[in-house]
Amino acid sequence: MKVAGTPYRSIRPDPDSAGVFVIDQRWLPHEFRVVRLGSLDEVALAITDMWIRGAPLIGATAAYGLAIAMASDPSDAALEAAYSRLARTRPTAINLLWALNDLRQRLQPLAPSARRDAAYARAAEIADEDVEINRRIGENGLPLIRKLAEAKGGKRVNILTHCNAGWLATVDWGTATSPIYQAFDAGIDLHVWVDETRPRNQGASLTAWELAGHGVPHTLIADNAGGHLMQQGEVDMVIVGTDRVTANGDVANKIGTYLKALAAADNGVPFHVALPSPTIDWSVERGADIPIEERSGREVSHVWGRTDDGALAAVRISPEATPLGNPAFDVTPARLVTSFITERGVCPASRDGLRSLFG
Ligand code: MRU
C-alpha cells in the first residue's frame, strides 16, 4: 500500500548486508519511522516490544530474524539458539512458530555455509507469499461486500473492524482490510467503523491511519460503541483478522473480538474472519488450549499519544496503586463466526469447512 504516494511494504530486506528494514509502528500515527534490525537481539526486541506486530508480520519478521542469526553464526547450535529465542517473543500468533518451523526444517539438513543465503531466500519467499495470500483473501472477500451493497440497493455498506488486521499487520494488503481495500477500489460505497482497541489502541493509531492513507471513509469509535451501532442497524458486517485458528474453527484475536462476535450474533450481523492459511494451527483442537499473552499492566494504566503542545507522551489514567490485568487476546468460538475468508475461498468456520479448502 502507499504512504504519501510511495508504495511500501511493512518489511523489506537490507540489500547491502544482513539486516531488515521495518516500520517502527510504536510511533504511528504521529511519526513514520523506518528502522533497520541488524541482529537477532534487535529482531527479538522488535517483536516483543511490538515495534512490529500482527500475526503474519510477526512470522515474516521472525523468518528474517533467523536469517540474520545465520549470517553471523550458521552453526547447528546457533540455529537452535536463534529458534528458541525468537519462539519466545510472543505466544499467541501461530504464524511465529509456523515461520520458524518452516525455516528450521529447511536449514537443518544444509551445510552451515549454505544456511545464510537459504534463510534469506526463504524469508523473502514467505514475505512474497503473504502478499499474494492477502491479495487473494481480498478477492474472495470482495463478493461478500458486493452482495451486501446490492442487497442495500447501492446504499453505503458499513463494516466494523477490530484492532489492526491491515497492511501494517501483514507484509501488504492486510487480511481483514484486503476485501475492504479491493471493494473500495472497485467503486463500492463503503464506510468502516474502526474500534479504538484498548489498551494499545491499534485501531485508533494504525487502522485509522491506514484507511486514511488509502482514502477509505471511516469513523473511529470507542470499543464499547460497536454493540449499540449494531442495534441501530449501523453495521452491515464485521471483518476481523486472527492470530490463531484451531482445528475446530475457534478464533483467537485481539482482546475484545469475542464481545463483538456476541453482539453481532445477537443482532444478526455477519461476523467474518479473514484467515491466511499459515494462521491455522492444526495441532490444537480447540480455542481453550491457545496460550493467551498477558502483557504489561502499563498498557492499561497509561495511554500514549501526542499532547496539545506537540510532545509525544504517556499519561497515567488510573491510581498508582490499582492492580492491573492485561490479557491481550481472547477466543471467539467457531459457532459465532459466519465464515472464514481465506486465500482459497470462503468456508464455514468449522473443522469440515477448513478441511474443505485445506484438506
Ligand atoms: O497484539 P497485536 O497488535 O499483534 O494483535 C494483532 C491482532 O490481533 C490482529 O488482529 C491479528 O494479528 C490479525 S493480523 C492480520
XYZ file of C-alpha atoms and ligand atoms in Angstrom:
374
model
C 0.000 0.000 0.000
C 1.085 3.613 -0.358
C 2.426 6.045 2.221
C 2.185 9.607 0.940
C 2.076 8.248 -2.618
C 5.052 5.878 -2.239
C 4.373 2.107 -2.328
C 5.527 0.442 0.883
C 5.744 -2.984 2.355
C 5.840 -3.294 6.120
C 9.134 -5.236 5.893
C 11.942 -5.366 3.342
C 15.444 -6.854 3.429
C 18.515 -4.671 3.585
C 20.129 -5.411 0.198
C 23.662 -4.477 1.331
C 24.122 -6.552 4.426
C 22.491 -8.866 6.913
C 19.559 -6.842 8.121
C 15.955 -5.979 7.520
C 14.009 -2.707 7.411
C 10.683 -2.429 9.226
C 8.268 0.353 10.084
C 8.549 1.065 13.803
C 4.809 1.052 14.456
C 5.098 2.387 18.005
C 5.348 5.906 16.575
C 2.322 5.803 14.300
C 0.201 7.745 13.537
C 2.378 10.617 14.739
C 5.641 9.755 13.013
C 6.534 7.395 10.162
C 9.854 5.841 11.151
C 11.642 3.071 9.286
C 14.310 1.247 11.317
C 16.920 -1.347 10.428
C 17.096 -4.507 12.507
C 20.624 -5.893 12.229
C 20.936 -8.537 14.921
C 18.982 -11.380 16.481
C 18.628 -9.306 19.666
C 17.124 -6.400 17.755
C 14.657 -8.619 15.916
C 13.569 -10.307 19.168
C 13.129 -6.928 20.858
C 11.176 -5.518 17.898
C 8.699 -8.418 18.106
C 8.401 -8.498 21.906
C 8.018 -4.744 22.291
C 5.693 -4.518 19.283
C 7.741 -2.248 17.025
C 6.191 -4.673 14.566
C 3.055 -6.671 15.316
C 0.181 -8.519 13.647
C 0.336 -12.279 13.180
C 1.573 -12.503 9.547
C 4.171 -9.763 10.004
C 5.443 -11.386 13.197
C 6.002 -14.571 11.147
C 7.828 -12.794 8.316
C 9.987 -10.811 10.744
C 10.922 -13.951 12.676
C 11.964 -15.590 9.392
C 14.304 -12.680 8.670
C 15.470 -12.869 12.288
C 16.631 -16.428 11.744
C 18.367 -15.360 8.518
C 20.148 -12.543 10.343
C 21.267 -15.002 13.016
C 22.628 -17.357 10.328
C 24.633 -14.501 8.810
C 26.643 -14.115 11.984
C 26.825 -17.788 13.040
C 25.363 -20.574 10.880
C 26.267 -23.432 13.260
C 23.730 -26.011 14.496
C 23.944 -24.568 17.997
C 23.306 -21.030 16.762
C 20.335 -22.210 14.697
C 18.745 -23.825 17.761
C 19.516 -20.840 19.980
C 18.031 -18.370 17.485
C 14.963 -20.572 17.012
C 14.323 -20.756 20.776
C 14.977 -17.078 21.299
C 12.533 -15.980 18.586
C 9.919 -18.598 19.512
C 9.637 -16.994 22.966
C 8.957 -13.471 21.702
C 5.144 -13.652 21.542
C 2.966 -16.634 22.427
C -0.408 -16.309 20.713
C 0.117 -15.700 16.975
C 0.885 -19.112 15.479
C 2.495 -17.527 12.396
C 5.623 -17.067 14.508
C 6.118 -20.805 15.073
C 4.880 -21.589 11.577
C 7.638 -19.470 10.021
C 10.347 -20.618 12.442
C 9.487 -24.305 11.956
C 9.463 -23.854 8.195
C 12.911 -22.290 8.180
C 14.466 -24.652 10.698
C 13.261 -27.670 8.765
C 14.872 -26.329 5.578
C 18.116 -25.171 7.203
C 18.915 -28.162 9.412
C 19.925 -30.530 6.557
C 22.100 -27.875 4.865
C 25.801 -27.323 5.380
C 26.279 -24.301 7.672
C 27.943 -22.368 4.837
C 24.729 -22.584 2.786
C 22.361 -21.565 5.561
C 22.577 -17.775 5.393
C 21.584 -17.491 1.735
C 18.938 -20.195 2.024
C 17.410 -18.473 5.048
C 17.280 -15.086 3.339
C 15.756 -16.598 0.233
C 13.055 -18.426 2.203
C 12.289 -15.344 4.342
C 11.789 -13.342 1.145
C 9.528 -16.088 -0.202
C 7.442 -16.085 2.985
C 7.037 -12.316 2.647
C 6.032 -12.598 -1.017
C 3.637 -15.459 -0.269
C 1.990 -13.373 2.427
C 1.321 -10.564 -0.055
C -0.264 -12.995 -2.513
C -2.321 -14.758 0.181
C -3.712 -11.435 1.360
C -4.442 -10.250 -2.167
C -6.477 -13.413 -2.674
C -8.275 -13.013 0.651
C -9.329 -9.623 -0.701
C -10.517 -11.131 -3.970
C -12.513 -13.783 -2.116
C -13.983 -11.334 0.393
C -14.981 -8.715 -2.148
C -18.124 -10.608 -3.321
C -19.428 -10.670 0.280
C -19.272 -6.877 0.383
C -20.680 -6.551 -3.134
C -23.626 -8.764 -2.190
C -24.437 -6.544 0.785
C -24.173 -3.429 -1.389
C -26.591 -4.990 -3.898
C -28.993 -6.004 -1.117
C -28.931 -2.399 0.095
C -29.674 -1.111 -3.394
C -26.251 0.521 -3.665
C -26.540 2.318 -0.334
C -23.350 2.596 1.696
C -22.114 -0.639 3.315
C -20.920 -0.227 6.913
C -18.171 -2.593 8.010
C -16.838 -2.837 11.551
C -13.283 -3.985 12.237
C -11.292 -4.519 15.412
C -7.590 -3.960 16.127
C -5.346 -3.694 13.092
C -5.521 -6.534 10.611
C -4.370 -4.158 7.917
C -1.258 -3.973 5.753
C 0.799 -2.958 8.771
C -0.073 -6.287 10.426
C 0.988 -8.230 7.337
C 3.568 -7.666 4.605
C 0.987 -5.930 2.406
C -2.786 -5.606 1.849
C -3.750 -6.804 5.328
C -6.145 -9.645 5.921
C -9.383 -8.054 7.197
C -8.667 -4.879 5.237
C -7.864 -6.556 1.926
C -11.547 -7.128 0.957
C -12.244 -3.572 2.125
C -9.468 -2.035 0.008
C -10.451 -4.117 -3.003
C -14.172 -3.319 -2.641
C -13.362 0.373 -2.252
C -11.128 0.264 -5.342
C -13.961 -1.474 -7.230
C -16.166 1.548 -6.553
C -18.422 0.067 -3.857
C -19.702 2.740 -1.484
C -18.469 1.662 1.932
C -17.572 3.014 5.329
C -15.558 1.407 8.130
C -16.232 1.616 11.872
C -12.779 1.428 13.444
C -12.684 0.129 17.042
C -10.062 2.005 19.030
C -8.878 -1.354 20.509
C -7.818 -0.634 24.047
C -5.387 -0.969 25.645
C -2.786 -0.347 22.898
C -5.198 1.343 20.511
C -4.081 -0.358 17.306
C -7.397 0.645 15.705
C -7.007 4.307 16.585
C -3.294 4.517 15.784
C -2.860 2.120 12.896
C -6.118 1.156 11.172
C -7.378 4.750 11.109
C -4.021 5.878 9.695
C -4.025 3.152 7.047
C -7.580 3.746 5.877
C -6.990 7.493 5.678
C -3.881 6.808 3.581
C -5.995 4.928 1.046
C -8.915 7.366 1.204
C -11.377 4.830 2.639
C -14.237 6.535 4.559
C -14.075 5.553 8.212
C -15.023 6.628 11.723
C -13.090 5.866 14.886
C -15.307 4.641 17.720
C -14.789 3.655 21.326
C -14.597 -0.110 21.707
C -17.853 -0.145 23.629
C -19.839 1.550 20.843
C -19.984 -1.447 18.500
C -22.949 -3.215 20.141
C -25.005 -0.040 20.159
C -24.281 0.626 16.476
C -25.325 -2.930 15.616
C -28.625 -2.463 17.476
C -29.186 0.715 15.473
C -28.694 -1.132 12.169
C -25.488 0.815 11.500
C -23.268 -2.239 10.979
C -23.798 -4.482 7.933
C -20.892 -6.809 8.563
C -17.873 -7.346 10.803
C -14.495 -8.419 9.410
C -11.613 -9.130 11.770
C -8.230 -10.815 11.483
C -6.906 -13.621 13.623
C -3.758 -14.719 15.401
C -4.592 -18.410 15.511
C -7.477 -20.605 14.368
C -7.691 -24.087 15.860
C -8.655 -27.287 14.042
C -12.304 -26.919 15.140
C -12.541 -23.313 13.881
C -12.187 -21.363 17.148
C -10.571 -17.961 16.617
C -8.003 -16.194 18.784
C -7.752 -12.482 18.053
C -7.140 -9.199 19.824
C -8.899 -8.821 23.165
C -12.445 -7.572 22.632
C -13.102 -9.562 19.466
C -15.293 -12.044 21.351
C -17.573 -9.287 22.649
C -18.034 -8.002 19.094
C -18.911 -11.504 17.927
C -21.510 -11.856 20.709
C -23.073 -8.528 19.796
C -23.030 -9.447 16.098
C -24.778 -12.779 16.785
C -27.414 -11.053 18.922
C -28.128 -8.596 16.126
C -27.936 -10.907 13.127
C -24.839 -9.152 11.759
C -22.493 -11.418 9.726
C -19.161 -11.856 11.507
C -16.343 -12.834 9.126
C -12.763 -13.746 9.957
C -10.062 -13.133 7.336
C -7.809 -16.157 7.649
C -4.498 -16.767 5.843
C -3.629 -20.484 5.942
C -0.393 -20.064 7.979
C -2.649 -18.871 10.819
C -4.394 -22.263 11.076
C -2.994 -24.356 13.917
C -3.999 -27.921 13.083
C -2.129 -29.188 16.147
C -4.502 -27.541 18.610
C -8.040 -28.882 18.786
C -9.923 -26.019 20.393
C -9.545 -22.403 21.360
C -9.346 -23.037 25.108
C -5.886 -24.543 24.521
C -4.404 -21.457 22.829
C -1.859 -19.642 25.008
C -3.133 -16.125 25.693
C -0.474 -13.476 26.047
C -0.559 -11.440 29.262
C 1.111 -8.090 28.573
C 2.372 -5.374 30.859
C -0.220 -3.621 33.013
C 1.357 -0.346 31.932
C -0.559 -0.683 28.649
C -3.752 -0.410 30.725
C -2.692 2.205 33.267
C -1.147 4.542 30.684
C -2.224 5.983 27.357
C 0.349 7.027 24.788
C -0.161 9.894 22.384
C 0.602 13.438 21.315
C -0.178 16.208 23.777
C -1.647 19.512 22.614
C 1.799 21.147 22.811
C 3.145 18.614 20.288
C 5.094 16.307 22.600
C 4.719 12.519 22.492
C 3.986 11.281 25.985
C 2.470 8.512 28.060
C -0.056 9.666 30.653
C -1.332 7.677 33.605
C -5.112 7.214 33.750
C -5.502 5.035 36.868
C -4.450 5.405 40.503
C -0.831 4.358 41.052
C -1.784 1.515 43.385
C -4.524 -0.008 41.212
C -3.848 -3.676 40.390
C -3.685 -4.214 36.626
C -4.536 -7.107 34.303
C -3.876 -7.192 30.587
C -4.876 -10.341 28.658
C -4.043 -9.360 25.082
C -6.207 -11.848 23.155
C -9.482 -13.690 23.501
C -11.089 -16.668 21.799
C -14.260 -16.417 19.731
C -15.957 -19.831 19.481
C -16.466 -21.070 15.926
C -20.252 -21.035 16.394
C -20.178 -17.206 16.477
C -18.228 -16.906 13.228
C -20.221 -16.662 9.996
C -17.335 -17.636 7.723
C -13.618 -17.715 7.148
C -12.340 -15.689 4.214
C -9.174 -17.463 3.098
C -6.838 -17.362 0.121
C -8.591 -20.470 -1.224
C -12.136 -19.189 -0.837
C -14.804 -18.665 1.787
C -15.802 -21.533 4.092
C -17.860 -22.207 7.218
C -15.979 -21.756 10.497
C -15.727 -25.434 11.351
C -13.403 -28.406 11.052
C -15.249 -29.540 7.915
C -15.183 -26.029 6.486
C -11.418 -25.761 6.947
C -10.885 -29.277 5.570
C -12.999 -28.492 2.503
C -10.422 -25.873 1.493
C -7.198 -27.127 3.010
C -7.532 -30.893 3.076
O -1.083 -7.606 19.545
P -1.137 -7.406 18.044
O -1.223 -5.971 17.644
O -0.030 -8.151 17.355
O -2.505 -8.099 17.640
C -2.902 -8.051 16.302
C -4.195 -8.674 16.068
O -4.852 -9.183 16.948
C -4.617 -8.782 14.659
O -5.988 -8.622 14.534
C -4.208 -10.169 14.185
O -2.844 -10.342 14.367
C -4.543 -10.396 12.788
S -3.366 -9.560 11.802
C -3.693 -9.730 10.166
